[in-house]
Amino acid sequence: MNAVLQPARMVWRRLTSMRTALILLFLLAVAAVPGSLLPQRPLNPDKTNSYIASHGGWGRFLDSIGMFDVFGSVWFAAIYLLLFVSLVGCLVPRIRLHARAMVRKPLPAPRNLDRLPESGSFETADAPSAYATAARRALGRRWRVVQRDEPSGVLTLSAEKGYSRETGNLIFHVALLASLVLIAVGRLYSYQGSRIVVEGAGNGFCNTVSQYDSWRPGRLAAQGKITPAPFCIDALTKFTANYTASGEASKFEADVVYRRTVDSAPEHARITVNHPLRLEGDRVYLISHGFAPRVTVRMPDGSVRHDTVAFVPQDATTLLSEGAFKEQGAPGKKQDVGVSGFFAPTPRDAGGGVITSASPQVSNPVLGIFVYVGDLNYNGLPQSVYSLDTSKMKKIGAANLSIGQTTKLPNGVSVTFDGWVPWASMQVSHDPSQGYLLVAAVAMVVGLLGSLGVRRRRLWLRITPSSDGPDASPTVVAVGGLARSDSGNFTTEFTSLLTRLRDAARPEHELIGAGRE
Amino acid sequence: MTVAGINGSMAHLSDSLFTTAIAIYSVGMVGFVAEYSFGKRGRIAATVPAAEPARELVGAGGPPVDVPAALPPASTSASASSDRGSVADRIGRWSFVLTVLGVLVHTASIAVRALAVDAVPWSNMYEFASVAGLVGVIAFVALLWKAPQIRHLGGFILLPVILIMFLAGTVLYSKAQPLVPALQSYWLAIHVTLVSIAEGALMTSAVLTVLFLLRQRYDRLSGRPGAKLGGLTALGARLPPAATLDKVAYRVVAFSFPLYTVAIICGAIWAEAAWGRYWGWDPKETWAFIVWVVYACYLHARATAGWKGRAAAWVNLLGFGAITFNFLIVNIVVAGLHSYAGLN
Ligand code: HEM
């Protein structure tokens, strides 16, 4: 039995030692470094993939050891967990010890106070008990003082203060533990969904998985249905983007109509970049915005289609955007029309008929299009809504259109650029633990203030009554002090304490000596 | 070119005040260095601690026992009074006055820029570096109030501040501009103010830690018979005792660490409002985490047997290295959401 317990106890003691905690903390810091220097898949999958592709075997090796998802990797979790266990193992005994120290009386005075780091002594005409009372008054309420009578007639005072240093330290570490748990719980039960909403009626969505363009649930978040708030964003009634003369954004605003539940009455709200719409358990953010051009397409069979499609910005500073219109003709007739194109909010001729955008502000925008006829290939692989699969189509023309212009193409096809509306990308976030996490974080700070701001001190007084004759020699008071924490200058503090204690005595005292160890 | 919403002449005035502050600090720094080199204060500090070995290394193992400051208050005042009125002392005092003047001009530069952009003026690297430098100098002036005997060390604080400000005014400079929507939040004022105060103070701690290491090296080598002291180590003779430097460096961290913690929490609250999540391991956030953990290591190291003193000091410098990396490399080289650098 002992053969098993002994090594286990050894490992446990190692793991919960201060030195191990220190090393684990270091490891945590070091482990985080690659997460900031290499592209990370959860943040930027495209960049990660192109990084791996361009680094060959080295890239694949890094990928296999989790370097592109550091904060989701096994080894990061291992460090985190070990630290967690170490923290628990070191906190439990410390809490017990501290609880005991809180109720226990301060330790008896050592025999030789002048062996302590700080000590001094003086004489007084007071009787020992009278001086003891005076000394307790001089120390004040911040010291916890215990008086003891030794058989020899010597009176001792043991004084201690600064218990809240350890209390604060324990609060900090416990709050830290709680934060680690809350972060983990939050990650498991949180979800994020996003959806592009084009300005105007009829383009809204409800908080249902199937209605999101992208959906990222935590491992234990409801996968098929969403539990907390089945709200609906019914419409983006107005989106406003303001820019400075130099093209810097100065304001984004999304006015929406929403319902808190499917059955509640519609309400109005304005969502801006720093002010999400906060619903019960969910927050709705304005993440990005763009343009949705409107076109009229005349199909080969003579029918007319009106379409508005959100284009994706390709350039964050000029908002040059790309997208595609897909108009299906009669099935099997190879008469689908596909229009892929770009939208330049403030067009600029880059030479050779190539149009780019000069600014995100809209001023005489241009829609550049390539038109195809054939089969949109909806039966093939799943395809992006923003690009065309032209493998079964034939290009019949291209044009740069201003608002109101029409281009006529073969097969009776024509495309008219009717105008545009803005769209906004809404992100819905849910994290059930973040409120509690804030409470834990505040507790951490409060604990830290106690832990780093309070000074732990011990002080002992030995009051020796006069020995010879009724009124021959005065009472001798020896004082010793010990700093239990290394902040502050205890020497100076002790000197002023000693002065205070001496002044509490009746006159005729005399400083015998104040010195350090 | 004038930018809409920006008061051009005010922005210009702010730039001039900034340059003036650098000039004043530079003169102050030269003065402090002169006091350091020729003053009595340094020489007296040099003679005292020979009798006072660095004790905190010896006491490894036991409970944390306070190491008495090696320079008793009595001898400090004695040396100060005997020094009073000497040329070096007068130079030191004028340098102090210049430093305070520099702080005023520097503050004015930041205040005028705030008026020019009509927002808190620390939304890009130039502005942030300027504020952090100011905090560094203020931290030093505040320390002088408690520990006037370290006045002759002013040059060591002003040198990095001047370097940072020079870098800010040249490489990192960006024109006064109105804030982009993501930065239009009062959290900008709270979060960035706290970060720059904490980091400015941590810079002071790092400088004191370098001095501590120099002094300790000097103590170690000068005790050895026949040891030859290099130029840098010989500087140690004029520094305050190692234990004092170590303790003051610790106290500055003890002040800054909770502040930095609050700053990160405020950043997380802001990120929750602006980006939809309180923490996303964006490079800037990751490095804030690294900095925080390294300083937590420093605090632990000081309480761990075998790590006190020199090892802990290196951890402190590592922490400041991480701050510098976060400020320079992450802003300039690594792209992220926090791309407020304003360099392009
Ligand atoms: C995520 C991990 C941790 C962090 C961020 C952290 C942070 C801190 C901080 C800021 C202090 C205050 C330092 C001071 O009072 O000077 C502290 C003190 C302390 N920590 Fe931790 N800690 C962590 C883990 C641990 C673990 C695992 C242990 C146990 C092995 C531990 C044991 C202690 C002890 C004993 C003190 C008191 C030191 C003193 O009184 O000076 N800590 N910690």
mmCIF file with all atom_site columns, N, CA and C in Angstrom, chain B residues 76-96:
data_model
loop_
_atom_site.group_PDB
_atom_site.id
_atom_site.type_symbol
_atom_site.label_atom_id
_atom_site.label_alt_id
_atom_site.label_comp_id
_atom_site.label_asym_id
_atom_site.label_entity_id
_atom_site.label_seq_id
_atom_site.pdbx_PDB_ins_code
_atom_site.Cartn_x
_atom_site.Cartn_y
_atom_site.Cartn_z
_atom_site.occupancy
_atom_site.B_iso_or_equiv
_atom_site.pdbx_formal_charge
_atom_site.auth_seq_id
_atom_site.auth_comp_id
_atom_site.auth_asym_id
_atom_site.auth_atom_id
_atom_site.pdbx_PDB_model_num
ATOM 1  N N  . THR B 1 76 ? 21.272 58.721 5.367   1.00 0.00 ? 76 THR B N  1
ATOM 2  C CA . THR B 1 76 ? 20.793 59.372 4.151   1.00 0.00 ? 76 THR B CA 1
ATOM 3  C C  . THR B 1 76 ? 20.720 60.874 4.350   1.00 0.00 ? 76 THR B C  1
ATOM 4  N N  . SER B 1 77 ? 20.063 61.251 5.464   1.00 0.00 ? 77 SER B N  1
ATOM 5  C CA . SER B 1 77 ? 19.886 62.680 5.660   1.00 0.00 ? 77 SER B CA 1
ATOM 6  C C  . SER B 1 77 ? 21.243 63.339 5.902   1.00 0.00 ? 77 SER B C  1
ATOM 7  N N  . ALA B 1 78 ? 22.124 62.593 6.574   1.00 0.00 ? 78 ALA B N  1
ATOM 8  C CA . ALA B 1 78 ? 23.446 63.173 6.826   1.00 0.00 ? 78 ALA B CA 1
ATOM 9  C C  . ALA B 1 78 ? 24.159 63.460 5.508   1.00 0.00 ? 78 ALA B C  1
ATOM 10 N N  . SER B 1 79 ? 24.126 62.459 4.612   1.00 0.00 ? 79 SER B N  1
ATOM 11 C CA . SER B 1 79 ? 24.842 62.654 3.354   1.00 0.00 ? 79 SER B CA 1
ATOM 12 C C  . SER B 1 79 ? 24.179 63.760 2.551   1.00 0.00 ? 79 SER B C  1
ATOM 13 N N  . ALA B 1 80 ? 22.829 63.800 2.634   1.00 0.00 ? 80 ALA B N  1
ATOM 14 C CA . ALA B 1 80 ? 22.148 64.812 1.864   1.00 0.00 ? 80 ALA B CA 1
ATOM 15 C C  . ALA B 1 80 ? 22.523 66.207 2.366   1.00 0.00 ? 80 ALA B C  1
ATOM 16 N N  . SER B 1 81 ? 22.592 66.335 3.690   1.00 0.00 ? 81 SER B N  1
ATOM 17 C CA . SER B 1 81 ? 22.854 67.671 4.189   1.00 0.00 ? 81 SER B CA 1
ATOM 18 C C  . SER B 1 81 ? 24.305 68.081 3.924   1.00 0.00 ? 81 SER B C  1
ATOM 19 N N  . SER B 1 82 ? 25.213 67.104 3.998   1.00 0.00 ? 82 SER B N  1
ATOM 20 C CA . SER B 1 82 ? 26.599 67.480 3.748   1.00 0.00 ? 82 SER B CA 1
ATOM 21 C C  . SER B 1 82 ? 26.797 67.808 2.273   1.00 0.00 ? 82 SER B C  1
ATOM 22 N N  . ASP B 1 83 ? 25.909 67.237 1.454   1.00 0.00 ? 83 ASP B N  1
ATOM 23 C CA . ASP B 1 83 ? 26.020 67.426 0.021   1.00 0.00 ? 83 ASP B CA 1
ATOM 24 C C  . ASP B 1 83 ? 25.357 68.734 -0.408  1.00 0.00 ? 83 ASP B C  1
ATOM 25 N N  . ARG B 1 84 ? 24.425 69.178 0.422   1.00 0.00 ? 84 ARG B N  1
ATOM 26 C CA . ARG B 1 84 ? 23.581 70.299 0.036   1.00 0.00 ? 84 ARG B CA 1
ATOM 27 C C  . ARG B 1 84 ? 24.415 71.512 -0.360  1.00 0.00 ? 84 ARG B C  1
ATOM 28 N N  . GLY B 1 85 ? 24.021 72.115 -1.485  1.00 0.00 ? 85 GLY B N  1
ATOM 29 C CA . GLY B 1 85 ? 24.683 73.341 -1.885  1.00 0.00 ? 85 GLY B CA 1
ATOM 30 C C  . GLY B 1 85 ? 25.879 73.128 -2.788  1.00 0.00 ? 85 GLY B C  1
ATOM 31 N N  . SER B 1 86 ? 26.347 71.875 -2.900  1.00 0.00 ? 86 SER B N  1
ATOM 32 C CA . SER B 1 86 ? 27.471 71.649 -3.796  1.00 0.00 ? 86 SER B CA 1
ATOM 33 C C  . SER B 1 86 ? 26.995 71.850 -5.238  1.00 0.00 ? 86 SER B C  1
ATOM 34 N N  . VAL B 1 87 ? 27.967 71.978 -6.147  1.00 0.00 ? 87 VAL B N  1
ATOM 35 C CA . VAL B 1 87 ? 27.610 72.211 -7.550  1.00 0.00 ? 87 VAL B CA 1
ATOM 36 C C  . VAL B 1 87 ? 26.735 71.074 -8.056  1.00 0.00 ? 87 VAL B C  1
ATOM 37 N N  . ALA B 1 88 ? 27.148 69.820 -7.752  1.00 0.00 ? 88 ALA B N  1
ATOM 38 C CA . ALA B 1 88 ? 26.404 68.673 -8.245  1.00 0.00 ? 88 ALA B CA 1
ATOM 39 C C  . ALA B 1 88 ? 24.983 68.697 -7.717  1.00 0.00 ? 88 ALA B C  1
ATOM 40 N N  . ASP B 1 89 ? 24.836 69.042 -6.427  1.00 0.00 ? 89 ASP B N  1
ATOM 41 C CA . ASP B 1 89 ? 23.501 69.077 -5.848  1.00 0.00 ? 89 ASP B CA 1
ATOM 42 C C  . ASP B 1 89 ? 22.643 70.111 -6.557  1.00 0.00 ? 89 ASP B C  1
ATOM 43 N N  . ARG B 1 90 ? 23.256 71.272 -6.824  1.00 0.00 ? 90 ARG B N  1
ATOM 44 C CA . ARG B 1 90 ? 22.482 72.314 -7.502  1.00 0.00 ? 90 ARG B CA 1
ATOM 45 C C  . ARG B 1 90 ? 22.077 71.861 -8.908  1.00 0.00 ? 90 ARG B C  1
ATOM 46 N N  . ILE B 1 91 ? 23.019 71.225 -9.593  1.00 0.00 ? 91 ILE B N  1
ATOM 47 C CA . ILE B 1 91 ? 22.688 70.709 -10.933 1.00 0.00 ? 91 ILE B CA 1
ATOM 48 C C  . ILE B 1 91 ? 21.532 69.713 -10.838 1.00 0.00 ? 91 ILE B C  1
ATOM 49 N N  . GLY B 1 92 ? 21.610 68.819 -9.838  1.00 0.00 ? 92 GLY B N  1
ATOM 50 C CA . GLY B 1 92 ? 20.565 67.819 -9.659  1.00 0.00 ? 92 GLY B CA 1
ATOM 51 C C  . GLY B 1 92 ? 19.222 68.464 -9.425  1.00 0.00 ? 92 GLY B C  1
ATOM 52 N N  . ARG B 1 93 ? 19.245 69.529 -8.569  1.00 0.00 ? 93 ARG B N  1
ATOM 53 C CA . ARG B 1 93 ? 17.960 70.165 -8.268  1.00 0.00 ? 93 ARG B CA 1
ATOM 54 C C  . ARG B 1 93 ? 17.396 70.867 -9.495  1.00 0.00 ? 93 ARG B C  1
ATOM 55 N N  . TRP B 1 94 ? 18.266 71.517 -10.260 1.00 0.00 ? 94 TRP B N  1
ATOM 56 C CA . TRP B 1 94 ? 17.776 72.163 -11.477 1.00 0.00 ? 94 TRP B CA 1
ATOM 57 C C  . TRP B 1 94 ? 17.268 71.124 -12.478 1.00 0.00 ? 94 TRP B C  1
ATOM 58 N N  . SER B 1 95 ? 17.948 69.987 -12.520 1.00 0.00 ? 95 SER B N  1
ATOM 59 C CA . SER B 1 95 ? 17.488 68.937 -13.438 1.00 0.00 ? 95 SER B CA 1
ATOM 60 C C  . SER B 1 95 ? 16.098 68.472 -13.034 1.00 0.00 ? 95 SER B C  1
ATOM 61 N N  . PHE B 1 96 ? 15.881 68.402 -11.720 1.00 0.00 ? 96 PHE B N  1
ATOM 62 C CA . PHE B 1 96 ? 14.559 67.998 -11.241 1.00 0.00 ? 96 PHE B CA 1
ATOM 63 C C  . PHE B 1 96 ? 13.512 69.023 -11.676 1.00 0.00 ? 96 PHE B C  1
#
